[in-house]
Amino acid sequence: MIGFEWTAAKFFWFYFVTFFSFLYWTYYGMMTVSITPNHQVAAIFAAAFYALFNLFSGFFIPRPRIPKWWIWYYWICPVAWTVYGCIVSQYGDVEATIIVPNMSPNPMIKDYIKDHFGYNPDFMAPVAVVLVGFAVFFAFMYSYAIKTLNFQTR
């Protein structure tokens, strides 16, 4: 439907990125519930970060257009790494041309995502490590908060 190629490597990269994205979101939700006194506060806390994650994911504002004083947040945003992994794993080696308005000659897809979005096709291994790292970090924070924080008042 959206032009994915039917190769085993791209299939497994897609499912790797998707699986670890679901995993770190699950652990992120568990972490927010464990560091707040109740689920209502956790929902407010998480919603604030959801907005920031979406804004700095590189989807609405491409990485080259994010101001230099905010680029640090792009690099610590888990959604940015997920978007990076999905786009690079599926389109990072595609040499077909794409028609872009007001751009001549028509660039190859792999060149367009590198020039417009700043996505390097050779950066897939660090993306995989960071996605696993986010899942491990959020799981660790959850387990640490459950062990050390106590919000019971009697």
PDB file of C-alpha atoms in Angstrom:
ATOM      1  CA  MET A   1       0.000   0.000   0.000  1.00  0.00           C
ATOM      2  CA  ILE A   2       2.744   2.456   0.816  1.00  0.00           C
ATOM      3  CA  GLY A   3       5.488   1.069  -1.353  1.00  0.00           C
ATOM      4  CA  PHE A   4       7.344  -1.284   0.978  1.00  0.00           C
ATOM      5  CA  GLU A   5       9.563  -3.766  -0.814  1.00  0.00           C
ATOM      6  CA  TRP A   6       9.022  -7.449  -0.116  1.00  0.00           C
ATOM      7  CA  THR A   7      12.443  -8.474   1.190  1.00  0.00           C
ATOM      8  CA  ALA A   8      13.231 -10.459   4.312  1.00  0.00           C
ATOM      9  CA  ALA A   9      15.625  -7.851   5.700  1.00  0.00           C
ATOM     10  CA  LYS A  10      13.107  -5.018   5.376  1.00  0.00           C
ATOM     11  CA  PHE A  11      10.355  -7.197   6.832  1.00  0.00           C
ATOM     12  CA  PHE A  12      12.380  -8.072   9.908  1.00  0.00           C
ATOM     13  CA  TRP A  13      13.663  -4.499  10.387  1.00  0.00           C
ATOM     14  CA  PHE A  14      10.088  -3.240  10.248  1.00  0.00           C
ATOM     15  CA  TYR A  15       8.936  -5.735  12.865  1.00  0.00           C
ATOM     16  CA  PHE A  16      11.999  -5.079  15.015  1.00  0.00           C
ATOM     17  CA  VAL A  17      11.304  -1.338  15.061  1.00  0.00           C
ATOM     18  CA  THR A  18       7.579  -1.881  15.609  1.00  0.00           C
ATOM     19  CA  PHE A  19       8.089  -4.435  18.395  1.00  0.00           C
ATOM     20  CA  PHE A  20      10.528  -2.281  20.340  1.00  0.00           C
ATOM     21  CA  SER A  21       8.361   0.763  19.798  1.00  0.00           C
ATOM     22  CA  PHE A  22       5.392  -1.037  21.360  1.00  0.00           C
ATOM     23  CA  LEU A  23       7.661  -2.344  24.103  1.00  0.00           C
ATOM     24  CA  TYR A  24       9.097   1.012  25.129  1.00  0.00           C
ATOM     25  CA  TRP A  25       5.624   2.624  25.001  1.00  0.00           C
ATOM     26  CA  THR A  26       4.320  -0.088  27.330  1.00  0.00           C
ATOM     27  CA  TYR A  27       7.232   0.404  29.706  1.00  0.00           C
ATOM     28  CA  TYR A  28       6.858   4.191  29.446  1.00  0.00           C
ATOM     29  CA  GLY A  29       3.237   3.900  30.568  1.00  0.00           C
ATOM     30  CA  MET A  30       4.217   1.594  33.407  1.00  0.00           C
ATOM     31  CA  MET A  31       6.968   4.018  34.419  1.00  0.00           C
ATOM     32  CA  THR A  32       4.655   7.040  34.482  1.00  0.00           C
ATOM     33  CA  VAL A  33       2.156   5.176  36.647  1.00  0.00           C
ATOM     34  CA  SER A  34       4.912   4.052  39.014  1.00  0.00           C
ATOM     35  CA  ILE A  35       6.432   7.525  39.535  1.00  0.00           C
ATOM     36  CA  THR A  36       3.131   9.313  40.177  1.00  0.00           C
ATOM     37  CA  PRO A  37       0.730   8.906  43.100  1.00  0.00           C
ATOM     38  CA  ASN A  38      -2.301   7.871  40.993  1.00  0.00           C
ATOM     39  CA  HIS A  39      -3.338   7.134  37.439  1.00  0.00           C
ATOM     40  CA  GLN A  40      -4.947  10.567  36.888  1.00  0.00           C
ATOM     41  CA  VAL A  41      -1.657  12.360  37.546  1.00  0.00           C
ATOM     42  CA  ALA A  42       0.129   9.780  35.399  1.00  0.00           C
ATOM     43  CA  ALA A  43      -2.232  10.527  32.501  1.00  0.00           C
ATOM     44  CA  ILE A  44      -1.563  14.267  32.769  1.00  0.00           C
ATOM     45  CA  PHE A  45       2.184  13.710  33.043  1.00  0.00           C
ATOM     46  CA  ALA A  46       2.233  11.318  30.077  1.00  0.00           C
ATOM     47  CA  ALA A  47       0.046  13.564  27.906  1.00  0.00           C
ATOM     48  CA  ALA A  48       2.476  16.453  28.292  1.00  0.00           C
ATOM     49  CA  PHE A  49       5.329  14.280  27.101  1.00  0.00           C
ATOM     50  CA  TYR A  50       3.252  12.800  24.257  1.00  0.00           C
ATOM     51  CA  ALA A  51       2.857  16.308  22.848  1.00  0.00           C
ATOM     52  CA  LEU A  52       6.597  16.960  23.103  1.00  0.00           C
ATOM     53  CA  PHE A  53       7.430  13.564  21.630  1.00  0.00           C
ATOM     54  CA  ASN A  54       5.186  14.216  18.632  1.00  0.00           C
ATOM     55  CA  LEU A  55       6.482  17.736  18.095  1.00  0.00           C
ATOM     56  CA  PHE A  56      10.153  16.769  18.140  1.00  0.00           C
ATOM     57  CA  SER A  57       9.895  13.362  16.468  1.00  0.00           C
ATOM     58  CA  GLY A  58      11.078  14.701  13.118  1.00  0.00           C
ATOM     59  CA  PHE A  59       7.721  13.986  11.527  1.00  0.00           C
ATOM     60  CA  PHE A  60       6.129  17.436  11.802  1.00  0.00           C
ATOM     61  CA  ILE A  61       9.410  19.375  11.820  1.00  0.00           C
ATOM     62  CA  PRO A  62      12.254  17.601   9.968  1.00  0.00           C
ATOM     63  CA  ARG A  63      15.518  17.353  11.901  1.00  0.00           C
ATOM     64  CA  PRO A  64      17.413  19.870   9.728  1.00  0.00           C
ATOM     65  CA  ARG A  65      14.709  22.487  10.476  1.00  0.00           C
ATOM     66  CA  ILE A  66      14.639  22.016  14.253  1.00  0.00           C
ATOM     67  CA  PRO A  67      16.367  24.998  15.901  1.00  0.00           C
ATOM     68  CA  LYS A  68      19.856  24.299  17.205  1.00  0.00           C
ATOM     69  CA  TRP A  69      18.829  24.998  20.799  1.00  0.00           C
ATOM     70  CA  TRP A  70      16.130  22.268  20.598  1.00  0.00           C
ATOM     71  CA  ILE A  71      18.032  19.577  18.692  1.00  0.00           C
ATOM     72  CA  TRP A  72      19.068  17.884  21.943  1.00  0.00           C
ATOM     73  CA  TYR A  73      15.428  16.997  22.570  1.00  0.00           C
ATOM     74  CA  TYR A  74      15.196  15.379  19.148  1.00  0.00           C
ATOM     75  CA  TRP A  75      18.012  13.003  20.080  1.00  0.00           C
ATOM     76  CA  ILE A  76      16.411  11.968  23.404  1.00  0.00           C
ATOM     77  CA  CYS A  77      12.922  11.585  21.902  1.00  0.00           C
ATOM     78  CA  PRO A  78      11.997   7.896  21.514  1.00  0.00           C
ATOM     79  CA  VAL A  79       9.501   8.622  18.733  1.00  0.00           C
ATOM     80  CA  ALA A  80      12.249  10.287  16.680  1.00  0.00           C
ATOM     81  CA  TRP A  81      14.253   7.067  16.780  1.00  0.00           C
ATOM     82  CA  THR A  82      11.196   5.031  15.793  1.00  0.00           C
ATOM     83  CA  VAL A  83      10.420   7.280  12.828  1.00  0.00           C
ATOM     84  CA  TYR A  84      14.108   7.254  11.862  1.00  0.00           C
ATOM     85  CA  GLY A  85      14.186   3.452  12.003  1.00  0.00           C
ATOM     86  CA  CYS A  86      10.979   2.976  10.014  1.00  0.00           C
ATOM     87  CA  ILE A  87      11.944   5.374   7.238  1.00  0.00           C
ATOM     88  CA  VAL A  88      15.581   4.318   6.915  1.00  0.00           C
ATOM     89  CA  SER A  89      14.863   0.588   7.070  1.00  0.00           C
ATOM     90  CA  GLN A  90      12.206   0.791   4.364  1.00  0.00           C
ATOM     91  CA  TYR A  91      13.363   3.610   2.079  1.00  0.00           C
ATOM     92  CA  GLY A  92      17.071   4.073   2.856  1.00  0.00           C
ATOM     93  CA  ASP A  93      18.266   2.041  -0.124  1.00  0.00           C
ATOM     94  CA  VAL A  94      15.506   2.764  -2.662  1.00  0.00           C
ATOM     95  CA  GLU A  95      17.000   4.245  -5.824  1.00  0.00           C
ATOM     96  CA  ALA A  96      13.729   5.038  -7.575  1.00  0.00           C
ATOM     97  CA  THR A  97      13.103   8.698  -8.286  1.00  0.00           C
ATOM     98  CA  ILE A  98      10.438  10.775  -6.627  1.00  0.00           C
ATOM     99  CA  ILE A  99       8.639  13.818  -8.013  1.00  0.00           C
ATOM    100  CA  VAL A 100       9.039  16.757  -5.636  1.00  0.00           C
ATOM    101  CA  PRO A 101       7.356  20.073  -6.475  1.00  0.00           C
ATOM    102  CA  ASN A 102       9.808  22.885  -7.291  1.00  0.00           C
ATOM    103  CA  MET A 103      12.776  20.513  -7.366  1.00  0.00           C
ATOM    104  CA  SER A 104      14.622  19.646 -10.516  1.00  0.00           C
ATOM    105  CA  PRO A 105      15.944  17.082 -11.366  1.00  0.00           C
ATOM    106  CA  ASN A 106      13.835  14.487  -9.582  1.00  0.00           C
ATOM    107  CA  PRO A 107      15.924  13.027  -6.724  1.00  0.00           C
ATOM    108  CA  MET A 108      16.252   9.395  -5.747  1.00  0.00           C
ATOM    109  CA  ILE A 109      14.269   8.473  -2.642  1.00  0.00           C
ATOM    110  CA  LYS A 110      17.382   7.602  -0.630  1.00  0.00           C
ATOM    111  CA  ASP A 111      18.931  10.982  -1.494  1.00  0.00           C
ATOM    112  CA  TYR A 112      15.721  12.851  -0.701  1.00  0.00           C
ATOM    113  CA  ILE A 113      15.351  11.369   2.776  1.00  0.00           C
ATOM    114  CA  LYS A 114      19.004  12.135   3.464  1.00  0.00           C
ATOM    115  CA  ASP A 115      18.831  15.739   2.216  1.00  0.00           C
ATOM    116  CA  HIS A 116      15.337  16.724   3.405  1.00  0.00           C
ATOM    117  CA  PHE A 117      14.999  14.745   6.650  1.00  0.00           C
ATOM    118  CA  GLY A 118      18.660  14.166   7.518  1.00  0.00           C
ATOM    119  CA  TYR A 119      18.244  10.376   7.674  1.00  0.00           C
ATOM    120  CA  ASN A 120      21.459   8.473   6.982  1.00  0.00           C
ATOM    121  CA  PRO A 121      20.811   4.935   5.662  1.00  0.00           C
ATOM    122  CA  ASP A 122      24.009   3.673   7.320  1.00  0.00           C
ATOM    123  CA  PHE A 123      22.714   4.652  10.780  1.00  0.00           C
ATOM    124  CA  MET A 124      20.343   1.699  11.248  1.00  0.00           C
ATOM    125  CA  ALA A 125      22.508  -0.222  13.740  1.00  0.00           C
ATOM    126  CA  PRO A 126      22.688   2.697  16.228  1.00  0.00           C
ATOM    127  CA  VAL A 127      18.923   3.172  15.827  1.00  0.00           C
ATOM    128  CA  ALA A 128      18.373  -0.473  16.801  1.00  0.00           C
ATOM    129  CA  VAL A 129      20.632  -0.126  19.849  1.00  0.00           C
ATOM    130  CA  VAL A 130      18.869   3.046  20.997  1.00  0.00           C
ATOM    131  CA  LEU A 131      15.401   1.496  20.596  1.00  0.00           C
ATOM    132  CA  VAL A 132      16.452  -1.443  22.764  1.00  0.00           C
ATOM    133  CA  GLY A 133      18.030   1.047  25.172  1.00  0.00           C
ATOM    134  CA  PHE A 134      14.781   2.989  25.571  1.00  0.00           C
ATOM    135  CA  ALA A 135      12.893  -0.205  26.406  1.00  0.00           C
ATOM    136  CA  VAL A 136      15.532  -1.221  28.951  1.00  0.00           C
ATOM    137  CA  PHE A 137      15.673   2.288  30.466  1.00  0.00           C
ATOM    138  CA  PHE A 138      11.907   2.604  30.907  1.00  0.00           C
ATOM    139  CA  ALA A 139      11.680  -0.943  32.333  1.00  0.00           C
ATOM    140  CA  PHE A 140      14.501  -0.176  34.775  1.00  0.00           C
ATOM    141  CA  MET A 141      12.898   3.110  35.834  1.00  0.00           C
ATOM    142  CA  TYR A 142       9.600   1.301  36.397  1.00  0.00           C
ATOM    143  CA  SER A 143      11.172  -1.404  38.536  1.00  0.00           C
ATOM    144  CA  TYR A 144      13.259   1.112  40.497  1.00  0.00           C
ATOM    145  CA  ALA A 145      10.259   3.390  41.145  1.00  0.00           C
ATOM    146  CA  ILE A 146       8.055   0.477  42.223  1.00  0.00           C
ATOM    147  CA  LYS A 147      10.744  -0.618  44.665  1.00  0.00           C
ATOM    148  CA  THR A 148      11.634   2.768  46.154  1.00  0.00           C
ATOM    149  CA  LEU A 149       8.618   5.083  45.905  1.00  0.00           C
ATOM    150  CA  ASN A 150       5.692   4.679  48.267  1.00  0.00           C
ATOM    151  CA  PHE A 151       2.642   6.900  47.874  1.00  0.00           C
ATOM    152  CA  GLN A 152       0.510   5.228  50.533  1.00  0.00           C
ATOM    153  CA  THR A 153      -0.708   7.449  53.348  1.00  0.00           C
ATOM    154  CA  ARG A 154      -2.318   5.902  56.387  1.00  0.00           C
TER     155      ARG A 154
END
